[in-house]
Coordinates of N, CA and C in Angstrom, one line a residue:
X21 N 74.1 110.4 95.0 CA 73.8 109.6 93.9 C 74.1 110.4 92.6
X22 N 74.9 110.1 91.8 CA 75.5 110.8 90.7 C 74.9 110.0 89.4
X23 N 74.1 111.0 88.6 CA 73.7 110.9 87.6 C 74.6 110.5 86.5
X24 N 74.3 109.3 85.8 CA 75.4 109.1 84.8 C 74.5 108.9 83.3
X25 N 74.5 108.2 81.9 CA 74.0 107.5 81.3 C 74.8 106.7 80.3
X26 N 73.6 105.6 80.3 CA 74.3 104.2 80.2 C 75.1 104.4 78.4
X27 N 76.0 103.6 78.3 CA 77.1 104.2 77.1 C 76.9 103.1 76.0
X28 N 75.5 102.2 76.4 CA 75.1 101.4 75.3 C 73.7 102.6 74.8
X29 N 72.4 102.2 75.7 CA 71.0 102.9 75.4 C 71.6 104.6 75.5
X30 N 72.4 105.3 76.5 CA 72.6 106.5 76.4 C 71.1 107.3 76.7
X31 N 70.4 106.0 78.0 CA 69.4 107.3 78.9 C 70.5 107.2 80.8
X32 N 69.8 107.5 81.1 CA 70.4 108.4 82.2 C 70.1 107.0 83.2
X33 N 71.2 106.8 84.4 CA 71.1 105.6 84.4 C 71.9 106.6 86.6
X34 N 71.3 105.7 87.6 CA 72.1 106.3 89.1 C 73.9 105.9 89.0
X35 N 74.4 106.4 89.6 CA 76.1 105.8 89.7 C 76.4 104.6 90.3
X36 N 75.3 103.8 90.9 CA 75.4 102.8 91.8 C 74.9 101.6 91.0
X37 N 74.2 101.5 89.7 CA 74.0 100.9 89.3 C 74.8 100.2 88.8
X38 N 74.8 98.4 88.6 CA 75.8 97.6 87.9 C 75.2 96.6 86.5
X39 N 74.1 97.1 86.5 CA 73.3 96.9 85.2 C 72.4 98.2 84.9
X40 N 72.5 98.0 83.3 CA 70.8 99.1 83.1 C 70.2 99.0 83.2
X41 N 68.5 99.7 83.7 CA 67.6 99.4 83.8 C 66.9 99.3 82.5
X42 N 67.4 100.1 81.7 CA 66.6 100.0 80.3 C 67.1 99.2 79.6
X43 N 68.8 99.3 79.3 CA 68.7 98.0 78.1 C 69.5 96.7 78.8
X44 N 69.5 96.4 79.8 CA 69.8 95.3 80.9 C 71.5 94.7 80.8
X45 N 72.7 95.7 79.8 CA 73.6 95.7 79.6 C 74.3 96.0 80.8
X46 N 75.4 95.0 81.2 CA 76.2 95.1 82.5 C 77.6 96.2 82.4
X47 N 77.2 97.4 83.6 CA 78.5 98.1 83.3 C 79.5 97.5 83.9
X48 N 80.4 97.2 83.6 CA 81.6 96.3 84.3 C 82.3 97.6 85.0
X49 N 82.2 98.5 84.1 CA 83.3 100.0 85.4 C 82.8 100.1 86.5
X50 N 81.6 100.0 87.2 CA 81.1 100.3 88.4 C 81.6 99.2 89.3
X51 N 82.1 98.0 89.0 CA 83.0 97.1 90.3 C 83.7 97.1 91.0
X52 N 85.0 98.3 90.1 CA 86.2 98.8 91.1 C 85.8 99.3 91.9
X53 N 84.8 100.4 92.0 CA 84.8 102.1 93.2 C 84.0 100.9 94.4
X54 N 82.9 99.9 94.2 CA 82.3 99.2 94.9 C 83.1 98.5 95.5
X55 N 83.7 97.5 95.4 CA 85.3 96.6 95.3 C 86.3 97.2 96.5
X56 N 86.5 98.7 96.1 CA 87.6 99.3 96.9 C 87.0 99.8 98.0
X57 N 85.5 101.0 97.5 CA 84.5 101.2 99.1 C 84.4 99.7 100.0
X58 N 83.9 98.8 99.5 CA 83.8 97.7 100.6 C 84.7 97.6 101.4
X59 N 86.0 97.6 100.7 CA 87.4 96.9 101.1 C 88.0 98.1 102.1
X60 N 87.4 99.3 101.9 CA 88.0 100.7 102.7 C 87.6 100.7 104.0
X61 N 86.0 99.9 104.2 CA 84.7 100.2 105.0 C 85.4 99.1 106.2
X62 N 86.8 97.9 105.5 CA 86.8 96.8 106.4 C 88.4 97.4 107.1
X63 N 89.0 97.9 106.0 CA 90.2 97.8 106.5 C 90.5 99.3 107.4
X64 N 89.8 100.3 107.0 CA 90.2 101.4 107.7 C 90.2 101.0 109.1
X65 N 89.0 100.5 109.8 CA 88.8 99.9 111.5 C 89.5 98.8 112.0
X66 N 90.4 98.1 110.9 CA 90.9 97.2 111.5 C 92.6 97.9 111.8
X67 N 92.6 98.7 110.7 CA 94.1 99.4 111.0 C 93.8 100.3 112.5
X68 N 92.6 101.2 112.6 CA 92.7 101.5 113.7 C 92.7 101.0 115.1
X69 N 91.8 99.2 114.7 CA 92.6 98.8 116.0 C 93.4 98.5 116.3
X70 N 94.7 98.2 115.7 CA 95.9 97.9 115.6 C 96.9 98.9 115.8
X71 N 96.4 100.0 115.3 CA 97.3 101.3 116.5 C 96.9 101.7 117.6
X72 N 95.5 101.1 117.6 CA 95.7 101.5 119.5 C 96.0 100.4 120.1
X73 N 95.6 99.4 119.8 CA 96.2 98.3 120.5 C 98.1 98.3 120.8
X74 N 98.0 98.5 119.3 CA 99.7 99.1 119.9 C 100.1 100.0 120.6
X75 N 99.4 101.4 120.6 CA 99.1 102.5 121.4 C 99.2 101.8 122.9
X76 N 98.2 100.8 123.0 CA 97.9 100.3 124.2 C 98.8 99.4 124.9
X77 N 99.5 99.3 123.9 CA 101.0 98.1 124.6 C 101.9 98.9 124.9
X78 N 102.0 99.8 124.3 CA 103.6 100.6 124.4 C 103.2 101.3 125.8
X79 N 101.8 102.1 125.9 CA 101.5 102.5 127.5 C 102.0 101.9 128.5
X80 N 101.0 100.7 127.9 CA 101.3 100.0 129.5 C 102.4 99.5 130.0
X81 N 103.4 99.3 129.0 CA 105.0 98.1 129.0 C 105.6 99.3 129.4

């Protein structure tokens, strides 16, 4: 958890947050890294089943 603070109030605010807790201002920067982890968490496992599955075709053919 990476300590950041907020660039409206300027107290100290976690890296995972997508609002402040103090002055209830929305960071909009925090969506991309969230956006792209989600999207990393789906596609890394599906690429991997698709090379072994191909792994698994070329074996056996």
């Amino acid at each position: 958890m990476t300590e950041k603070s907020c660039p409206f109030c300027k107290r100290p605010i976690s890296g995972e947050d997508t609002v402040c807790p103090h002055c209830g201002e929305l960071l909009i920067y925090e969506y991309p890294k969230q956006v792209t982890a989600r999207r990393n968490a789906v596609l890394f496992p599906l690429g991997f089943l698709l090379l072994f599955s191909m792994a698994g075709h070329w074996y056996l053919n």
